[in-house]
Tab-separated table of C-alpha atoms in Angstrom:
chain	number	residue	atom	x	y	z
Z	1295	MET	CA	13.984	-30.473	21.371
Z	1296	GLU	CA	11.711	-31.206	18.423
Z	1297	PRO	CA	8.637	-29.570	16.924
Z	1298	TYR	CA	5.406	-31.495	17.159
Z	1299	GLY	CA	2.576	-32.853	15.053
Z	1300	ARG	CA	0.521	-36.026	15.200
Z	1301	GLU	CA	1.657	-38.228	18.030
Z	1302	HIS	CA	2.000	-41.520	16.169
Z	1303	GLN	CA	5.253	-42.855	14.755
Z	1304	GLY	CA	6.445	-43.747	11.287
Z	1305	HIS	CA	5.348	-42.235	7.996
Z	1306	PRO	CA	6.475	-44.220	4.947
Z	1307	PRO	CA	6.357	-42.957	1.360
Z	1308	ALA	CA	3.368	-42.638	-0.937
Z	1309	GLY	CA	2.205	-45.964	-2.253
Z	1310	HIS	CA	2.739	-47.676	1.083
Z	1311	PRO	CA	-0.404	-48.317	3.181
Z	1312	ARG	CA	0.762	-45.511	5.471
Z	1313	SER	CA	1.474	-41.972	4.339
Z	1314	HIS	CA	4.895	-40.437	3.695
Z	1315	PRO	CA	6.757	-38.648	6.531
Z	1316	ALA	CA	5.203	-35.466	7.736
Z	1317	GLY	CA	7.019	-32.581	9.336
Z	1318	VAL	CA	9.702	-32.488	6.585
Z	1319	PRO	CA	9.410	-29.070	4.964
Z	1320	GLY	CA	9.780	-28.954	1.208
Z	1321	ASN	CA	10.621	-32.642	0.977
Z	1322	ALA	CA	14.040	-31.685	2.322
Z	1323	VAL	CA	14.887	-35.218	3.357
Z	1324	GLN	CA	14.108	-36.625	-0.070
Z	1325	GLN	CA	16.115	-33.858	-1.731
Z	1326	ASP	CA	19.230	-34.466	0.350
Z	1327	CYS	CA	19.001	-38.227	-0.227
Z	1328	ALA	CA	18.664	-37.534	-3.935
Z	1329	GLN	CA	21.892	-35.504	-3.780
Z	1330	LEU	CA	23.739	-38.453	-2.291
Z	1331	GLN	CA	22.310	-40.772	-4.946
Z	1332	GLU	CA	23.272	-38.350	-7.718
Z	1333	ALA	CA	26.788	-38.157	-6.335
Z	1334	ARG	CA	26.912	-41.952	-6.271
Z	1335	THR	CA	25.915	-42.382	-9.919
Z	1336	ALA	CA	28.253	-39.591	-11.058
Z	1337	ARG	CA	31.387	-41.039	-9.489
Z	1338	PRO	CA	34.276	-42.078	-11.755
Z	1339	GLN	CA	34.669	-45.782	-12.411
Z	1340	ARG	CA	38.346	-46.182	-11.456
Z	1341	GLN	CA	38.330	-48.477	-8.471
Z	1342	VAL	CA	40.748	-49.339	-5.710
Z	1343	ALA	CA	40.552	-51.861	-2.920
Z	1344	ALA	CA	39.079	-50.517	0.276
Z	1345	PRO	CA	40.498	-51.235	3.704
Z	1346	PRO	CA	38.164	-53.470	5.684
Z	1347	LEU	CA	35.805	-51.883	8.133
Z	1348	ARG	CA	36.548	-52.673	11.742
Z	1349	GLY	CA	33.894	-53.316	14.322
Z	1350	ASP	CA	31.540	-55.906	15.660
Z	1351	GLU	CA	32.379	-59.141	13.816
Z	1352	ARG	CA	28.912	-60.448	14.508
Z	1353	HIS	CA	27.680	-58.019	11.837
Z	1354	PRO	CA	30.247	-58.359	9.007
Z	1355	VAL	CA	30.167	-55.823	6.215
Z	1356	ARG	CA	29.815	-57.671	2.934
Z	1357	GLY	CA	30.651	-56.581	-0.588
Z	1358	LEU	CA	32.925	-53.618	0.147
Z	1359	GLY	CA	35.753	-55.002	-1.989
Z	1360	GLU	CA	35.580	-52.127	-4.466
Z	1361	HIS	CA	35.849	-48.531	-3.321
Z	1362	ARG	CA	35.437	-45.728	-5.861
Z	1363	ARG	CA	37.166	-42.419	-5.361
Z	1364	ARG	CA	34.674	-39.612	-5.491
Z	1365	VAL	CA	36.079	-36.459	-3.887
Z	1366	PRO	CA	35.677	-33.874	-6.722
Z	1367	GLN	CA	32.350	-35.321	-7.824
Z	1368	VAL	CA	30.914	-35.419	-4.326
Z	1369	ARG	CA	31.986	-31.852	-3.703
Z	1370	ASP	CA	30.457	-30.651	-6.975
Z	1371	ARG	CA	27.221	-32.594	-6.677
Z	1372	LEU	CA	26.733	-31.743	-3.027
Z	1373	GLY	CA	28.232	-28.293	-3.330
Z	1374	HIS	CA	25.149	-26.358	-2.309
Z	1375	ALA	CA	24.609	-28.617	0.704
Z	1376	VAL	CA	28.215	-28.120	1.787
Z	1377	ALA	CA	28.022	-24.378	1.274
Z	1378	ARG	CA	24.893	-24.283	3.371
Z	1379	THR	CA	26.750	-25.530	6.427
Z	1380	GLY	CA	30.444	-24.904	5.847
Z	1381	ARG	CA	32.683	-26.403	8.478
Z	1382	VAL	CA	30.276	-26.373	11.344
Z	1383	SER	CA	30.992	-25.559	14.946
Z	1384	ASP	CA	27.332	-25.479	15.915
Z	1385	TRP	CA	24.055	-27.322	15.467
Z	1386	SER	CA	21.761	-26.780	12.495
Z	1387	PRO	CA	18.173	-26.176	13.661
Z	1388	ALA	CA	16.859	-26.905	10.144
Z	1389	GLN	CA	18.615	-30.276	9.927
Z	1390	TYR	CA	17.592	-31.081	13.488
Z	1391	ARG	CA	13.921	-30.445	12.709
Z	1392	LYS	CA	13.843	-33.081	9.973
Z	1393	PHE	CA	11.905	-36.142	11.118
Z	1394	ALA	CA	10.362	-33.946	13.805
Z	1395	GLU	CA	7.132	-35.930	13.936
Z	1396	GLU	CA	8.980	-39.219	14.161
Z	1397	ARG	CA	10.828	-37.894	17.210
Z	1398	ALA	CA	7.718	-36.475	18.867
Z	1399	GLN	CA	6.168	-39.492	20.595
Z	1400	PRO	CA	8.905	-39.877	23.262
Z	1401	ILE	CA	8.348	-36.241	24.179
Z	1402	HIS	CA	4.653	-36.781	24.748
Z	1403	ASP	CA	5.367	-39.965	26.692
Z	1404	LEU	CA	7.812	-38.106	28.929
Z	1405	LEU	CA	5.371	-35.261	29.499
Z	1406	ALA	CA	2.690	-37.795	30.436
Z	1407	LEU	CA	4.849	-38.950	33.359
Z	1408	ILE	CA	4.868	-35.484	34.957
Z	1409	GLU	CA	2.256	-35.266	37.687
Z	1410	PRO	CA	-0.216	-32.387	37.516
Z	1411	GLY	CA	-0.092	-29.736	40.169
Z	1412	ARG	CA	1.404	-26.364	40.767
Z	1413	ILE	CA	4.693	-26.013	38.904
Z	1414	GLY	CA	6.033	-22.581	39.583
Z	1415	ARG	CA	9.582	-22.696	38.276
Z	1416	ALA	CA	10.897	-25.115	35.645
Z	1417	VAL	CA	13.934	-25.570	33.425
Z	1418	ASP	CA	14.316	-27.296	30.045
Z	1419	LEU	CA	17.941	-28.422	29.781
Z	1420	GLY	CA	19.131	-28.782	26.203
Z	1421	CYS	CA	16.152	-26.859	24.861
Z	1422	GLY	CA	17.273	-26.874	21.212
Z	1423	PRO	CA	15.215	-24.622	18.911
Z	1424	GLY	CA	12.689	-23.867	21.648
Z	1425	GLU	CA	9.447	-25.485	20.545
Z	1426	LEU	CA	9.640	-28.094	23.269
Z	1427	THR	CA	10.132	-25.498	25.992
Z	1428	VAL	CA	6.850	-23.893	24.972
Z	1429	LEU	CA	5.133	-27.280	24.921
Z	1430	VAL	CA	6.392	-28.096	28.424
Z	1431	ALA	CA	5.063	-24.758	29.653
Z	1432	ASP	CA	1.675	-25.341	28.040
Z	1433	ARG	CA	1.302	-28.947	29.155
Z	1434	THR	CA	2.477	-28.487	32.754
Z	1435	GLY	CA	1.190	-24.978	33.385
Z	1436	ALA	CA	4.637	-23.891	34.564
Z	1437	ALA	CA	4.529	-20.259	35.636
Z	1438	ASP	CA	8.144	-19.666	34.641
Z	1439	ILE	CA	10.367	-21.875	32.498
Z	1440	VAL	CA	13.860	-21.241	31.162
Z	1441	GLY	CA	15.241	-23.179	28.197
Z	1442	VAL	CA	18.990	-23.716	28.498
Z	1443	ASP	CA	21.298	-24.630	25.606
Z	1444	ASN	CA	24.939	-24.041	24.682
Z	1445	SER	CA	24.323	-23.727	20.929
Z	1446	PRO	CA	24.162	-20.117	19.664
Z	1447	ALA	CA	22.244	-21.241	16.566
Z	1448	MET	CA	19.672	-23.106	18.627
Z	1449	LEU	CA	19.264	-20.189	21.028
Z	1450	THR	CA	18.771	-17.796	18.120
Z	1451	SER	CA	15.968	-20.023	16.878
Z	1452	ALA	CA	14.566	-20.461	20.386
Z	1453	ALA	CA	14.386	-16.709	20.944
Z	1454	GLU	CA	11.466	-16.606	18.513
Z	1455	HIS	CA	9.439	-18.535	21.097
Z	1456	SER	CA	10.083	-16.193	24.016
Z	1457	ARG	CA	6.978	-14.919	25.760
Z	1458	ALA	CA	5.792	-14.104	29.251
Z	1459	GLY	CA	6.980	-16.932	31.478
Z	1460	VAL	CA	9.133	-18.523	28.750
Z	1461	SER	CA	12.738	-17.428	28.282
Z	1462	PHE	CA	16.027	-18.869	27.074
Z	1463	ALA	CA	19.599	-18.725	28.316
Z	1464	SER	CA	23.026	-19.997	27.350
Z	1465	GLY	CA	24.472	-22.619	29.636
Z	1466	ASP	CA	26.167	-25.987	29.995
Z	1467	LEU	CA	23.572	-28.583	30.966
Z	1468	GLY	CA	26.293	-30.806	32.399
Z	1469	GLU	CA	27.267	-28.153	34.935
Z	1470	TRP	CA	23.859	-26.584	35.509
Z	1471	THR	CA	22.380	-26.584	38.999
Z	1472	SER	CA	20.400	-24.365	41.345
Z	1473	ASN	CA	19.492	-24.187	45.027
Z	1474	ARG	CA	16.328	-26.207	45.703
Z	1475	ASP	CA	14.132	-23.669	43.910
Z	1476	HIS	CA	12.756	-25.568	40.886
Z	1477	ASP	CA	9.578	-27.623	40.711
Z	1478	LEU	CA	10.567	-29.357	37.471
Z	1479	VAL	CA	13.852	-30.240	35.779
Z	1480	PHE	CA	13.156	-31.450	32.244
Z	1481	ALA	CA	15.662	-32.783	29.691
Z	1482	ASN	CA	14.594	-34.494	26.483
Z	1483	ALA	CA	17.263	-36.137	24.296
Z	1484	SER	CA	20.075	-33.980	25.662
Z	1485	LEU	CA	21.632	-35.669	28.700
Z	1486	HIS	CA	23.488	-38.234	26.567
Z	1487	TRP	CA	25.751	-35.507	25.172
Z	1488	THR	CA	27.407	-35.031	28.549
Z	1489	PRO	CA	29.399	-37.633	30.528
Z	1490	LYS	CA	29.247	-38.624	34.195
Z	1491	HIS	CA	25.491	-38.926	34.538
Z	1492	ARG	CA	25.652	-39.710	38.244
Z	1493	GLU	CA	27.331	-36.379	38.938
Z	1494	VAL	CA	25.100	-34.485	36.511
Z	1495	LEU	CA	21.861	-35.888	37.923
Z	1496	THR	CA	23.097	-35.167	41.430
Z	1497	ARG	CA	23.475	-31.499	40.469
Z	1498	TRP	CA	20.064	-31.443	38.802
Z	1499	THR	CA	18.453	-33.004	41.863
Z	1500	ALA	CA	20.022	-30.316	44.053
Z	1501	ALA	CA	18.004	-27.774	42.059
Z	1502	LEU	CA	14.663	-29.354	42.983
Z	1503	ALA	CA	12.458	-28.024	45.749
Z	1504	PRO	CA	10.657	-30.498	48.046
Z	1505	GLY	CA	8.130	-32.381	45.928
Z	1506	GLY	CA	10.014	-31.405	42.766
Z	1507	GLN	CA	10.011	-33.632	39.698
Z	1508	LEU	CA	12.768	-34.798	37.356
Z	1509	ALA	CA	11.854	-35.872	33.799
Z	1510	VAL	CA	14.583	-37.074	31.434
Z	1511	GLN	CA	14.703	-39.021	28.180
Z	1512	VAL	CA	17.873	-40.415	26.587
Z	1513	PRO	CA	18.440	-42.532	23.468
Z	1514	ALA	CA	19.795	-46.035	24.027
Z	1515	ASN	CA	20.493	-47.216	20.499
Z	1516	ALA	CA	24.290	-47.304	20.202
Z	1517	TYR	CA	24.121	-50.993	19.267
Z	1518	MET	CA	22.141	-50.331	16.058
Z	1519	PRO	CA	23.910	-51.061	12.734
Z	1520	ALA	CA	23.849	-47.446	11.554
Z	1521	HIS	CA	25.458	-46.146	14.741
Z	1522	LEU	CA	28.116	-48.863	14.768
Z	1523	LEU	CA	28.891	-48.191	11.110
Z	1524	ALA	CA	29.279	-44.458	11.669
Z	1525	ASP	CA	32.086	-45.183	14.111
Z	1526	GLU	CA	33.646	-47.767	11.797
Z	1527	VAL	CA	33.684	-45.469	8.768
Z	1528	ALA	CA	35.094	-42.629	10.889
Z	1529	ARG	CA	38.061	-44.862	11.746
Z	1530	ARG	CA	38.867	-45.295	8.050
Z	1531	GLU	CA	41.239	-43.039	6.172
Z	1532	PRO	CA	41.257	-40.227	5.325
Z	1533	TYR	CA	38.673	-39.444	8.003
Z	1534	CYS	CA	40.577	-40.795	10.976
Z	1535	SER	CA	43.667	-38.673	10.295
Z	1536	ALA	CA	41.532	-35.626	9.547
Z	1537	MET	CA	40.049	-35.977	13.037
Z	1538	GLY	CA	43.445	-36.154	14.701
Z	1539	GLY	CA	43.669	-39.936	14.639
Z	1540	ASP	CA	40.995	-40.270	17.299
Z	1541	PRO	CA	37.430	-39.835	15.983
Z	1542	PRO	CA	34.980	-38.861	18.715
Z	1543	PRO	CA	33.051	-41.868	20.050
Z	1544	ASP	CA	29.292	-42.236	20.098
Z	1545	PRO	CA	28.173	-40.369	23.237
Z	1546	VAL	CA	25.277	-42.786	23.691
Z	1547	ALA	CA	27.712	-45.701	23.882
Z	1548	THR	CA	30.036	-43.945	26.310
Z	1549	ASN	CA	27.643	-41.937	28.493
Z	1550	VAL	CA	24.215	-43.574	28.747
Z	1551	LEU	CA	23.615	-45.942	31.670
Z	1552	ALA	CA	21.403	-49.015	31.805
Z	1553	PRO	CA	17.800	-48.354	32.896
Z	1554	GLU	CA	18.311	-50.173	36.192
Z	1555	GLU	CA	21.312	-47.965	36.946
Z	1556	TYR	CA	19.172	-44.855	36.545
Z	1557	ALA	CA	16.569	-46.425	38.834
Z	1558	GLN	CA	19.208	-47.121	41.475
Z	1559	LEU	CA	20.565	-43.596	41.103
Z	1560	LEU	CA	17.144	-42.025	41.651
Z	1561	TYR	CA	16.734	-44.117	44.779
Z	1562	ASP	CA	20.169	-43.075	46.038
Z	1563	LEU	CA	19.344	-39.413	45.372
Z	1564	GLY	CA	16.271	-39.601	47.573
Z	1565	PHE	CA	13.427	-39.723	45.065
Z	1566	GLU	CA	10.340	-41.015	46.830
Z	1567	ARG	CA	8.637	-42.267	43.670
Z	1568	GLN	CA	10.047	-43.080	40.272
Z	1569	HIS	CA	9.291	-44.519	36.864
Z	1570	VAL	CA	12.145	-45.728	34.635
Z	1571	ARG	CA	11.543	-47.715	31.468
Z	1572	LEU	CA	13.240	-48.799	28.273
Z	1573	GLN	CA	10.965	-48.351	25.270
Z	1574	VAL	CA	11.347	-49.159	21.592
Z	1575	TYR	CA	9.816	-46.612	19.203
Z	1576	PRO	CA	9.011	-48.021	15.741
Z	1577	HIS	CA	9.818	-45.677	12.872
Z	1578	VAL	CA	9.111	-46.448	9.225
Z	1579	LEU	CA	11.378	-44.328	7.022
Z	1580	PRO	CA	10.904	-43.991	3.248
Z	1581	SER	CA	14.120	-45.946	2.598
Z	1582	THR	CA	17.363	-47.146	4.147
Z	1583	ARG	CA	19.081	-44.049	2.760
Z	1584	HIS	CA	16.932	-41.829	4.954
Z	1585	VAL	CA	18.745	-43.168	8.010
Z	1586	VAL	CA	21.702	-41.039	6.898
Z	1587	GLU	CA	19.517	-37.932	6.932
Z	1588	TRP	CA	18.150	-38.847	10.368
Z	1589	LEU	CA	21.639	-39.181	11.825
Z	1590	ARG	CA	22.906	-36.009	10.145
Z	1591	GLY	CA	20.695	-34.066	12.525
Z	1592	THR	CA	22.191	-35.636	15.653
Z	1593	ALA	CA	24.744	-38.457	15.819
Z	1594	LEU	CA	26.865	-37.400	12.826
Z	1595	THR	CA	27.301	-33.804	13.973
Z	1596	ARG	CA	30.348	-34.852	16.002
Z	1597	PHE	CA	32.125	-35.717	12.741
Z	1598	GLU	CA	30.798	-32.730	10.798
Z	1599	LYS	CA	32.370	-30.388	13.345
Z	1600	LEU	CA	35.836	-31.840	12.695
Z	1601	LEU	CA	35.890	-32.542	8.957
Z	1602	ASP	CA	36.361	-30.163	6.057
Z	1603	PRO	CA	33.016	-29.703	4.249
Z	1604	SER	CA	34.108	-31.596	1.130
Z	1605	LEU	CA	35.551	-34.416	3.223
Z	1606	TYR	CA	32.372	-34.603	5.287
Z	1607	ALA	CA	30.353	-34.896	2.062
Z	1608	ARG	CA	32.601	-37.790	1.050
Z	1609	PHE	CA	32.136	-39.329	4.507
Z	1610	LEU	CA	28.350	-39.252	4.068
Z	1611	VAL	CA	28.559	-41.150	0.786
Z	1612	ASP	CA	30.941	-43.746	2.247
Z	1613	PHE	CA	28.691	-44.119	5.279
Z	1614	GLU	CA	25.633	-44.619	3.099
Z	1615	ASP	CA	27.511	-47.205	1.002
Z	1616	ALA	CA	28.459	-49.154	4.114
Z	1617	LEU	CA	24.938	-48.944	5.513
Z	1618	LEU	CA	23.352	-50.255	2.318
Z	1619	GLN	CA	25.846	-53.107	2.197
Z	1620	ARG	CA	25.152	-54.100	5.773
Z	1621	VAL	CA	21.369	-53.802	6.079
Z	1622	GLY	CA	20.246	-53.646	2.445
Z	1623	ASP	CA	18.470	-51.015	0.353
Z	1624	HIS	CA	14.894	-51.257	1.610
Z	1625	THR	CA	11.868	-49.150	0.638
Z	1626	PRO	CA	10.405	-48.473	3.151
Z	1627	TYR	CA	12.862	-49.154	5.973
Z	1628	PHE	CA	11.904	-50.137	9.515
Z	1629	PHE	CA	14.041	-48.182	11.992
Z	1630	PRO	CA	13.447	-49.199	15.633
Z	1631	PHE	CA	14.772	-46.719	18.175
Z	1632	ARG	CA	15.358	-47.524	21.852
Z	1633	ARG	CA	14.996	-44.809	24.476
Z	1634	VAL	CA	15.095	-44.665	28.275
Z	1635	LEU	CA	12.408	-42.568	29.993
Z	1636	ILE	CA	13.233	-41.430	33.530
Z	1637	TRP	CA	10.907	-39.733	36.002
Z	1638	GLY	CA	11.156	-39.183	39.726
Z	1639	SER	CA	9.488	-37.135	42.470
Z	1640	LEU	CA	11.141	-35.984	45.685
Z	1641	PRO	CA	9.316	-36.122	49.024
Z	1642	SER	CA	7.240	-33.021	49.755
């Protein structure tokens, strides 16, 4: 799913003992955060009371008593960012690639679980922009691997990585299966977008030949303040009504199982050996505000697809406000990220 660089995690800004984040072309993350800050300082001063955020009362949002209207200013200040995306119905490979290095370590950890040996046919489900599919091919020696995704934009980007033994196809990873003819089914940070994991993993297992391997990684961070706040802000007006009165829930919260449930499922599906673990990846972002940019590439896309561009720009500013109120404006900001790594091997 992500491009790769050094395998360690966390790259804070200059001046900190560790270097600023790599893998962010043209300081794109800093530029977008600067746009949000500029929009914030340019907002008119007329203030109205804000409705309280709803959510987990164990983490109250403090200091949101004053809410400044900012629609024209946000649209003007963020105009070029809005024009770049429009109302989206697809993923943005460029936005997704931001923080690529920070996302890379789970990929390498998942690849390390795959046992060496002859892997003739493999599939990368939810291949994204294609770099990972190539890496899987190189690291496993797969003779033939197909990257599958349902995003036209991602597949267009992935096509640049096509070569002998590496190809890409459109498909729904939730419905994908085959007839016991794959040596490896690989899915990094994609399974959580589809529901009913027991049924999905049953179909994926049906695609594996005897001795075949399954390697999957899913995020497990729905409890984090930023993710909870995204849902809370989405339930505020005018966003809730703009999304039909029912904003889409966090797929991690609704779809991802507990690690022990995945372990039980692999056993039930007949895997002879397995490795399932919950791991926390430590990321050090330049500031709290950069969490917004991180989530724009993944978790917030479900709102971007439903909101008018100017309203989505306003949503981003409101979300950042709420996040700063809840966790504080820290430079740098420690951003722990939980993930579940799943590997299993069928009997030969």
